[in-house]
mmCIF file of C-alpha atoms in Angstrom:
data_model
loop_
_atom_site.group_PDB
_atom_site.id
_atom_site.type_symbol
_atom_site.label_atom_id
_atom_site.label_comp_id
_atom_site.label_asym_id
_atom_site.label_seq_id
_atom_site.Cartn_x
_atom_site.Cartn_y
_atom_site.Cartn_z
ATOM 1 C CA UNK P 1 126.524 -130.726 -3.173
ATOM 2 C CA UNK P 2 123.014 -131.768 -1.826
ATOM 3 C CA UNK P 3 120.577 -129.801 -0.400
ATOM 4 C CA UNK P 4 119.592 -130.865 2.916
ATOM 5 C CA UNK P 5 116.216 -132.647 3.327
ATOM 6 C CA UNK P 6 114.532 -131.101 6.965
ATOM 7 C CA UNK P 7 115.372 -127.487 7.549
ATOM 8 C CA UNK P 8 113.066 -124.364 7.808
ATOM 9 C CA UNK P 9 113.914 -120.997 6.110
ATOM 10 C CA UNK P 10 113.942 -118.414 8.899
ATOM 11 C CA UNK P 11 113.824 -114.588 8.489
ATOM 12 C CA UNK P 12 117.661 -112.631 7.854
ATOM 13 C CA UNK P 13 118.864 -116.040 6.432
ATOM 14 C CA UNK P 14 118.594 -117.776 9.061
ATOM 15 C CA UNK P 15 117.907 -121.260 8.971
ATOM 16 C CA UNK P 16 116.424 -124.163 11.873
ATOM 17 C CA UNK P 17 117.592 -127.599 11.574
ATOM 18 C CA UNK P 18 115.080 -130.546 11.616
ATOM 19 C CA UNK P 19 117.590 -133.505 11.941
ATOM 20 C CA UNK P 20 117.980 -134.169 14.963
ATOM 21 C CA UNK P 21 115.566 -133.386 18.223
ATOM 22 C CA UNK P 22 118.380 -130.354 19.131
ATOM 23 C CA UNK P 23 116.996 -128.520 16.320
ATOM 24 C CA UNK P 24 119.969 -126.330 16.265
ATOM 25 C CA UNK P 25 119.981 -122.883 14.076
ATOM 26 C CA UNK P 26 121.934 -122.047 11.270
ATOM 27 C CA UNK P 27 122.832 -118.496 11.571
ATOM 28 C CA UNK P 28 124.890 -116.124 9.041
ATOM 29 C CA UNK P 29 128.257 -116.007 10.106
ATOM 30 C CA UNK P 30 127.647 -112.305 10.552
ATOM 31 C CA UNK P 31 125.609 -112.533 13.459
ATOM 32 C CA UNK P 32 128.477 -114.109 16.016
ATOM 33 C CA UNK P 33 129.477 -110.912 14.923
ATOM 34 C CA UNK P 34 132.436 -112.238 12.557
ATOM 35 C CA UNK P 35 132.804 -109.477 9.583
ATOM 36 C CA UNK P 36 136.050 -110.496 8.631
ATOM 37 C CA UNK P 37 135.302 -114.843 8.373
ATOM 38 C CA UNK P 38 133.759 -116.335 5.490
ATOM 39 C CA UNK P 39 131.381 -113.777 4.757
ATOM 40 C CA UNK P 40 128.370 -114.811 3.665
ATOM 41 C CA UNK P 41 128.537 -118.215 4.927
ATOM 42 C CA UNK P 42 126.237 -119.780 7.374
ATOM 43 C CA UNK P 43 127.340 -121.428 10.780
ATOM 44 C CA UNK P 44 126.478 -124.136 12.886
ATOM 45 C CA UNK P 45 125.372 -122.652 16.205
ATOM 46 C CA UNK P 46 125.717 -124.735 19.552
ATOM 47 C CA UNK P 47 125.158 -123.973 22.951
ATOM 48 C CA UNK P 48 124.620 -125.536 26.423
ATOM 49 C CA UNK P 49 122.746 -123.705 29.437
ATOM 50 C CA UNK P 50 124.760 -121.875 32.114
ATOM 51 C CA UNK P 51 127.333 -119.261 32.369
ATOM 52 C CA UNK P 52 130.201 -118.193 34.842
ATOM 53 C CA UNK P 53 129.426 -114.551 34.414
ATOM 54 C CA UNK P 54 126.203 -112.930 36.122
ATOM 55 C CA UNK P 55 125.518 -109.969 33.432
ATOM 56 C CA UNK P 56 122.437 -108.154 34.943
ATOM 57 C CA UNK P 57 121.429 -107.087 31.160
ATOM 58 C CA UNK P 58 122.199 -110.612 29.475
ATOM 59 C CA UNK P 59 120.182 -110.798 26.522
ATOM 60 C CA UNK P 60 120.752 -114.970 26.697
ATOM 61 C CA UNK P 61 119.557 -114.694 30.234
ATOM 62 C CA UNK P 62 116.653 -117.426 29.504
ATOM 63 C CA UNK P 63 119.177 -119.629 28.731
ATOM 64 C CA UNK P 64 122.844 -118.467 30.396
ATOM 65 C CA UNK P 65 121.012 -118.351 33.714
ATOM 66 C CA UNK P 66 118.903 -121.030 33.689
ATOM 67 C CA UNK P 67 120.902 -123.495 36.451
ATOM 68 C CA UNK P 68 120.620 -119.964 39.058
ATOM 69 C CA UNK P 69 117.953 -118.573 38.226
ATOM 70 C CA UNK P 70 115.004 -121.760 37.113
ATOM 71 C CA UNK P 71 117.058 -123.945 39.033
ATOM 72 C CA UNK P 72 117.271 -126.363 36.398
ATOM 73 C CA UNK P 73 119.213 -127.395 33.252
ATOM 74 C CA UNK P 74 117.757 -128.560 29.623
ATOM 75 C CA UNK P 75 118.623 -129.770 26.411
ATOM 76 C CA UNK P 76 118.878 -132.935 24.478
ATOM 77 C CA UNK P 77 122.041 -135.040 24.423
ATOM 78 C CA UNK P 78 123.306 -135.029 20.961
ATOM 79 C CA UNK P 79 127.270 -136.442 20.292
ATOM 80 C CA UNK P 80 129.399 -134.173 18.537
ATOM 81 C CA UNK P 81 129.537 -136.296 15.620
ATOM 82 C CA UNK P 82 126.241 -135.598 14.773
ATOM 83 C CA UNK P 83 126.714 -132.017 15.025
ATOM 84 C CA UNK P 84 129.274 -132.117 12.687
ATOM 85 C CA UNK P 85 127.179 -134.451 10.228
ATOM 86 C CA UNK P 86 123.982 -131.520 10.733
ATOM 87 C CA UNK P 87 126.413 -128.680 9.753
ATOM 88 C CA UNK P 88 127.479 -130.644 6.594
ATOM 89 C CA UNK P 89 124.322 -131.646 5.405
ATOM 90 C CA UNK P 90 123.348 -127.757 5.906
ATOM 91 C CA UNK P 91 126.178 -126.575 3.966
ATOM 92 C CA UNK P 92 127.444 -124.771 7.070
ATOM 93 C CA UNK P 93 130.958 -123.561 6.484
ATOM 94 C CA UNK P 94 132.053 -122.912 10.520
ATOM 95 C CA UNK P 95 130.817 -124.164 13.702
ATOM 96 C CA UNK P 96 129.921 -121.422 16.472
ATOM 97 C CA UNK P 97 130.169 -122.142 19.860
ATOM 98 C CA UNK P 98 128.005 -119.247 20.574
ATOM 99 C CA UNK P 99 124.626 -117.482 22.789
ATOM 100 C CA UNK P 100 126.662 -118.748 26.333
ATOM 101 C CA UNK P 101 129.540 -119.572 27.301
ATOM 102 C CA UNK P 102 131.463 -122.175 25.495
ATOM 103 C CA UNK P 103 134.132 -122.458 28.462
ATOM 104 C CA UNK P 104 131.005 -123.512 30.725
ATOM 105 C CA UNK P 105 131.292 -126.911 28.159
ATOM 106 C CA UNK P 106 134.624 -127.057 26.951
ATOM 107 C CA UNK P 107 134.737 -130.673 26.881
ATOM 108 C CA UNK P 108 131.501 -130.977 24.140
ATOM 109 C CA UNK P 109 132.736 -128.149 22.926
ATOM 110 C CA UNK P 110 136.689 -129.412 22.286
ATOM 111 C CA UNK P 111 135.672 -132.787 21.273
ATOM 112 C CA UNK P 112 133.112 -131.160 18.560
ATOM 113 C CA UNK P 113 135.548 -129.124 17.353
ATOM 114 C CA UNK P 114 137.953 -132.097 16.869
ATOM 115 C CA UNK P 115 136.225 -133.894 14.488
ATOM 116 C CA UNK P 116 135.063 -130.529 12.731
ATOM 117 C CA UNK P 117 138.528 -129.611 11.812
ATOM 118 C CA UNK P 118 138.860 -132.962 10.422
ATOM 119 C CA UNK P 119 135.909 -132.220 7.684
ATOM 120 C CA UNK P 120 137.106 -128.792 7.290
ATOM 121 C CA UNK P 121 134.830 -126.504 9.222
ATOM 122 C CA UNK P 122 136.089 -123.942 10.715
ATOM 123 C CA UNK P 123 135.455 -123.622 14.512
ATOM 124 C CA UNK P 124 134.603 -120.638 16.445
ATOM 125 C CA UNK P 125 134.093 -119.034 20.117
ATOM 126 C CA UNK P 126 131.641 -116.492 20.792
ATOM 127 C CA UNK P 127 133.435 -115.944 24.232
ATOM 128 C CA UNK P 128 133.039 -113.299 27.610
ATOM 129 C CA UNK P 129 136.729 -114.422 27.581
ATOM 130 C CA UNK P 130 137.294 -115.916 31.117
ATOM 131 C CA UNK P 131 139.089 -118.510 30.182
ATOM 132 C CA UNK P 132 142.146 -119.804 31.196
ATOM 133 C CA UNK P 133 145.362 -119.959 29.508
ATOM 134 C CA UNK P 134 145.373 -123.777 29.521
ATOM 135 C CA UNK P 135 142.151 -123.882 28.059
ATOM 136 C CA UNK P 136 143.396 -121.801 25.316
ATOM 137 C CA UNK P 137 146.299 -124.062 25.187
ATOM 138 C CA UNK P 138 144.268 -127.609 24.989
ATOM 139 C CA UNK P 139 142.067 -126.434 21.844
ATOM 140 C CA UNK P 140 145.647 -124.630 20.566
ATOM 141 C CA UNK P 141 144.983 -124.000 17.059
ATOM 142 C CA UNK P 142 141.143 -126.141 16.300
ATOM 143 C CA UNK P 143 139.812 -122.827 17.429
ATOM 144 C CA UNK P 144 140.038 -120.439 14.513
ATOM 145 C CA UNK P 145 138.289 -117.432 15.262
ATOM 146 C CA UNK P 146 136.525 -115.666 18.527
ATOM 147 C CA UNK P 147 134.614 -113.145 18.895
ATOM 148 C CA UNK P 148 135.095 -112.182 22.288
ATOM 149 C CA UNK P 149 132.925 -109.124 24.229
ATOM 150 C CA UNK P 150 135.396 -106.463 26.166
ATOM 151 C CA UNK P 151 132.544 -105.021 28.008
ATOM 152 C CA UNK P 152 134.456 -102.394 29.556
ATOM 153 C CA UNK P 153 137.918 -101.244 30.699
ATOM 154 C CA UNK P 154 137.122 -100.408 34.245
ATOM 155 C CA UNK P 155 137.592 -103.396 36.651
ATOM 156 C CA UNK P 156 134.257 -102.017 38.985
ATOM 157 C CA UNK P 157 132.011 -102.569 36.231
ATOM 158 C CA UNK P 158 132.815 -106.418 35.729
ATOM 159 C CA UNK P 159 132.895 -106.467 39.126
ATOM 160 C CA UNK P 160 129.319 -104.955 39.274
ATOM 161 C CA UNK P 161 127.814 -106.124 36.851
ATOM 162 C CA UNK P 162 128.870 -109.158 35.284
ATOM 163 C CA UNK P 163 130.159 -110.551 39.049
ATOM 164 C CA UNK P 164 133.667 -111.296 36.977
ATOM 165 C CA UNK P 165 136.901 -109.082 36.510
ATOM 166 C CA UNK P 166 138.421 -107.239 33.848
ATOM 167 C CA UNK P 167 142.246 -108.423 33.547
ATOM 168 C CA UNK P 168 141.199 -112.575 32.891
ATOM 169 C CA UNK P 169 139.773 -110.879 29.667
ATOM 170 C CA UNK P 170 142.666 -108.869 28.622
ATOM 171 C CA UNK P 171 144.844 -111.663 29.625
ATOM 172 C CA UNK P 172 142.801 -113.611 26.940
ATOM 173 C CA UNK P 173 142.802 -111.101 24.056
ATOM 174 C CA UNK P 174 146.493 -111.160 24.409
ATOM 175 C CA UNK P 175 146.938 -114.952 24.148
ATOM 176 C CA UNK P 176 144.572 -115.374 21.237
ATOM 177 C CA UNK P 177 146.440 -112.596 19.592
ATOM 178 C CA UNK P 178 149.688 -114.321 20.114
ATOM 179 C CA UNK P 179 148.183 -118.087 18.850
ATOM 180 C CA UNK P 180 147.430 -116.694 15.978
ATOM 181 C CA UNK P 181 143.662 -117.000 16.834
ATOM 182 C CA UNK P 182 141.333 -114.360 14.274
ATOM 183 C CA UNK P 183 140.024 -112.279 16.795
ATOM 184 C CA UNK P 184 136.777 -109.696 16.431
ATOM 185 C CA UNK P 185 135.889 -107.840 19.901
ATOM 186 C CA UNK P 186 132.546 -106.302 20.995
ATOM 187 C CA UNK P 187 131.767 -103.585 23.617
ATOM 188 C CA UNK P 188 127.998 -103.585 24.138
ATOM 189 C CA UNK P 189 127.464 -99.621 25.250
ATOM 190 C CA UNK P 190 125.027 -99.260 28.236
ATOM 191 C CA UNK P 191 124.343 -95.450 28.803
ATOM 192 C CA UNK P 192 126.213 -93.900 31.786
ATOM 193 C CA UNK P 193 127.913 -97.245 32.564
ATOM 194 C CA UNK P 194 130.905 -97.823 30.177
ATOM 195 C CA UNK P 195 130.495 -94.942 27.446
ATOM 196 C CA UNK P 196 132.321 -92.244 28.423
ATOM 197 C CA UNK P 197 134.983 -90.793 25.727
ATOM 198 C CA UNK P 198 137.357 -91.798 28.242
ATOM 199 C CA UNK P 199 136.400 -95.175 28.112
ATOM 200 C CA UNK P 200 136.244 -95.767 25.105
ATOM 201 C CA UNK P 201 139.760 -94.418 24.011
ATOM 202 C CA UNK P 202 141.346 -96.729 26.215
ATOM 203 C CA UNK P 203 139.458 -99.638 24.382
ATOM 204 C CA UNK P 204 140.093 -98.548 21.376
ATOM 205 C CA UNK P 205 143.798 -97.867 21.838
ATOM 206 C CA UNK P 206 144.331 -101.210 24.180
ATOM 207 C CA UNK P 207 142.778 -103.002 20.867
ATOM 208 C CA UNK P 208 145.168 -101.015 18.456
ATOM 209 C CA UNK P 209 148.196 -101.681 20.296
ATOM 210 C CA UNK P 210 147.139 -105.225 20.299
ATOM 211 C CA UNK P 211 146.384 -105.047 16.735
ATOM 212 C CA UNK P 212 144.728 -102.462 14.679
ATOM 213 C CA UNK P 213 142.984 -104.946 12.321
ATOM 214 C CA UNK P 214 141.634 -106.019 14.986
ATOM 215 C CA UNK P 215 137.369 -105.445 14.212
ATOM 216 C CA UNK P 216 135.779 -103.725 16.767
ATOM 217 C CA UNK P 217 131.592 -103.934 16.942
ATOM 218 C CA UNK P 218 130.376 -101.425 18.973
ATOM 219 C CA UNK P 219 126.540 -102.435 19.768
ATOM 220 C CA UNK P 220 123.716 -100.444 20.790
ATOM 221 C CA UNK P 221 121.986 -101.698 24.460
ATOM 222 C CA UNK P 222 118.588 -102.084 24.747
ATOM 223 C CA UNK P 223 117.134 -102.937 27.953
ATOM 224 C CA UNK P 224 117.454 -106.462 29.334
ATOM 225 C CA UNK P 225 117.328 -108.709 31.693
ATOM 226 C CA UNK P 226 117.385 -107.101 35.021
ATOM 227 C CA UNK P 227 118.934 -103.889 33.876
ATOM 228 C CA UNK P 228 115.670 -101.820 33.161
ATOM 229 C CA UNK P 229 116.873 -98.655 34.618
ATOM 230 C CA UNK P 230 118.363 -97.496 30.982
ATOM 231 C CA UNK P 231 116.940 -96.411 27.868
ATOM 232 C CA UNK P 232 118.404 -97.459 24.868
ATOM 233 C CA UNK P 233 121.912 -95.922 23.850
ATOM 234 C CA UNK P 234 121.906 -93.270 21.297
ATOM 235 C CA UNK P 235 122.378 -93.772 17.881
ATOM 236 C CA UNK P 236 124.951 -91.128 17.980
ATOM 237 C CA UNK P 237 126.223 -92.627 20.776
ATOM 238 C CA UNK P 238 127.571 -95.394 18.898
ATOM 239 C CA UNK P 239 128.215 -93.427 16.382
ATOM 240 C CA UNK P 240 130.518 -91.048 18.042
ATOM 241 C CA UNK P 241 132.468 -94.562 19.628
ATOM 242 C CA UNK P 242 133.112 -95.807 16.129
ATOM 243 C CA UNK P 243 134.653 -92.451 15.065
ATOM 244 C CA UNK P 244 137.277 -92.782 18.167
ATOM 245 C CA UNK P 245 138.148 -96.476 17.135
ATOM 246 C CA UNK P 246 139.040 -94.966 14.063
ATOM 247 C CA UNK P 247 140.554 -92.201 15.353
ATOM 248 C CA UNK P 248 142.662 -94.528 17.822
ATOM 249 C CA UNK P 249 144.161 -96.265 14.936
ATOM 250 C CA UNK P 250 142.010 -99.249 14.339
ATOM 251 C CA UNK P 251 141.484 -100.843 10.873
ATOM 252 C CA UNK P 252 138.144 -102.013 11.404
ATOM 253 C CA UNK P 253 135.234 -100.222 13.463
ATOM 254 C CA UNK P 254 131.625 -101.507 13.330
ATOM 255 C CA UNK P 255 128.339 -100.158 14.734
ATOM 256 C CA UNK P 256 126.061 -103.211 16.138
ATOM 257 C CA UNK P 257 122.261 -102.964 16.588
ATOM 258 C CA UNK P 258 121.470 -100.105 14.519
ATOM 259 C CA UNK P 259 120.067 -101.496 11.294
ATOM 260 C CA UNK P 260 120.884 -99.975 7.798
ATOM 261 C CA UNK P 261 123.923 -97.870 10.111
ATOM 262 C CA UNK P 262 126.478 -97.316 7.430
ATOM 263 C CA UNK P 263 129.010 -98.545 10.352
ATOM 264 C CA UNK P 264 127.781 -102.173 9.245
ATOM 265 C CA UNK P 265 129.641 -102.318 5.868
ATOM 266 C CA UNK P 266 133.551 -103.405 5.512
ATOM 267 C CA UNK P 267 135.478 -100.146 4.031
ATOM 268 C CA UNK P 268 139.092 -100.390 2.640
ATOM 269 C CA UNK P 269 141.239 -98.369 5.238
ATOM 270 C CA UNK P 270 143.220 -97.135 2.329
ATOM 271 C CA UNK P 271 141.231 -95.893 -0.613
ATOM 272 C CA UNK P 272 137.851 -95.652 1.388
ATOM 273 C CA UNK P 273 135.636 -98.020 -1.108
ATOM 274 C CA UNK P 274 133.319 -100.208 0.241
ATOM 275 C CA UNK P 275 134.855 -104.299 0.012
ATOM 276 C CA UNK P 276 131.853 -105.721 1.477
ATOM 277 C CA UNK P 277 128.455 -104.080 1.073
ATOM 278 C CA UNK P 278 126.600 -105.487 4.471
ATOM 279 C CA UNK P 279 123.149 -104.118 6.143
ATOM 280 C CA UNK P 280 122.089 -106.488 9.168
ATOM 281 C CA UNK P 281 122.966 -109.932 8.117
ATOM 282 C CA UNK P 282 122.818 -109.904 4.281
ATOM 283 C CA UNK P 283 125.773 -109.643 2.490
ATOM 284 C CA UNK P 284 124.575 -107.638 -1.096
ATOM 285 C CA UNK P 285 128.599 -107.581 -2.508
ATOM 286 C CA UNK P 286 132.365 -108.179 -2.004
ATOM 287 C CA UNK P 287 134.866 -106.561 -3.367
ATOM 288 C CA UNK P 288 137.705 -108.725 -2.435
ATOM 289 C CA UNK P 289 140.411 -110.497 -4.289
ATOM 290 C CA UNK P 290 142.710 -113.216 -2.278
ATOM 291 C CA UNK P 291 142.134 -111.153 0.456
ATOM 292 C CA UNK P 292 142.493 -107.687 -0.589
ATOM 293 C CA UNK P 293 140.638 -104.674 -1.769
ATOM 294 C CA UNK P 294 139.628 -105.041 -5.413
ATOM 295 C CA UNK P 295 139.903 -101.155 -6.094
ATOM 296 C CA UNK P 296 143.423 -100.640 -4.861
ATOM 297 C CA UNK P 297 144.713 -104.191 -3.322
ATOM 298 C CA UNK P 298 144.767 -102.999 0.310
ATOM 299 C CA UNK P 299 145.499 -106.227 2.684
ATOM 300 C CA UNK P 300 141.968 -106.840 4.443
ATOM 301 C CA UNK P 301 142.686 -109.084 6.991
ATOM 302 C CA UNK P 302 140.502 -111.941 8.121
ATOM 303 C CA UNK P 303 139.580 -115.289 7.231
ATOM 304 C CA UNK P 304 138.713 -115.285 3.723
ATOM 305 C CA UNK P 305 140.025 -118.301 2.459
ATOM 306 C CA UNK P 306 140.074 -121.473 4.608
ATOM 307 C CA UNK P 307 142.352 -123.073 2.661
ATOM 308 C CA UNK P 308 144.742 -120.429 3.880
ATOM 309 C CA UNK P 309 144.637 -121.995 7.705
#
């Protein structure tokens, strides 16, 4: 192993590549979010400009809404072989497909992922999950893992606010699920939109039905975009959300965008110990062995080994 010549060391261990004119990041695999891949590990990021969804609080808005809004699209042509070469040299372990939509360049982002499977890094979608079944069914199993947002269960809030529809998503979870896909799901909570109790227990219990290991990241919203009208949400909010995932029957419940939140760290569902220690994106200890709980060999499921795949 050889450390790469032209990268800069970021803050949270991130880290900027200097290769090539892209100057793509390297982010912990953590902050997709994927708890439950490689931990530890960096990945790859790629992204184009553009999305199909119209999210009025898109963080990514500078760059998901660039062809609407500016008019215009940017970017550097760089061929997917050299993104596989850059995530090499930078002792990436995945490739992420992440900050938009990687539907919106599914060709780039298929013919990438191609030749990363062939030099064993792992691909992976950070996905709104609009995608078609046939798209699921052309990048069959070179897609590994997803983490894909659910960012409500009520078909009028897509509707108004993401100019989209709910069941295309659900549709998705469901075929993932049944390719064998490692999924993670996120529900960003936007006060008086999507957090009622309600709510919430019908994510919670659609995602448990669909798998209870499935991890569920529950993030805190912070104004954005062109949804100003809302404060932040609540800590205990959030809190309160990953208490009904639990309740609900889910494995795996995480609390996103609260920093040093206790619901950041990986707990064994079975004799409570923490398996991996985690605050933001620094991993400070795992407690795993071949995939389960060190203290009491609990199954904790996820991609831990790629040589498992």
């Amino acid at each position: 192993m050889k450390e790469a010549m032209l990268y800069t060391s970021l803050e949270d261990k991130n880290v900027k590549c200097a290769l090539c004119a892209h100057r793509c990041l390297m982010d912990p695999i953590e902050k997709k979010p994927l708890f439950h891949v490689l931990p530890g590990s960096l990945s790859y990021s790629v992204a184009t400009v553009g999305c199909n969804f119209k999210c009025s609080f898109c963080q990514n808005a500078d760059i998901s809404q660039m062809p609407s809004d500016m008019k215009r699209i940017t970017g550097h042509d760089v061929a997917p072989a050299t993104l596989v070469e850059d995530a090499l040299e930078n002792r990436c372990r995945s490739i992420a497909y992440t900050y938009t939509e990687p539907t919106i360049y599914f060709e780039y982002a298929y013919d990438t992922a191609v030749l990363a499977e062939k030099n064993d890094l792992l691909n992976v979608f950070v996905s709104n999950g609009y995608m078609t079944g046939e798209c699921l069914d052309t990048i069959g199993s070179t897609l590994h893992a997803a983490n894909v947002d659910l960012k409500s269960f009520r078909d009028e809030y897509y509707k108004s606010l993401c100019k989209a529809r709910l069941q295309p998503v659900l549709d998705t979870l469901k075929k993932m699920k049944e390719m064998g896909i490692w999924i993670e799901v996120t529900t960003l909570l936007i006060p008086g939109e999507n957090d009622s109790e309600q709510e919430l227990r019908d994510i919670a219990r659609f995602l448990a039905d669909l798998g209870s290991e499935i991890p569920w990241h529950i993030s805190r919203f912070y104004p954005q975009y062109r949804y100003l009208s809302s404060g932040p949400t609540p800590s205990k909010t959030v809190q309160k959300a990953r208490d009904i995932g639990f309740q609900e029957g889910l494995r795996f419940v995480y609390t996103g965008n609260l920093p040093g939140d206790e619901g950041e760290k990986t707990v064994c569902p079975s004799c409570g110990k923490t398996v991996i220690d985690r605050s933001g994106y620094r991993i400070f200890g795992i407690n795993l062995s071949q995939g389960s709980c060190s203290f009491c060999g609990e199954t904790i499921e996820g991609i831990f080994d790629p040589t498992s795949l």
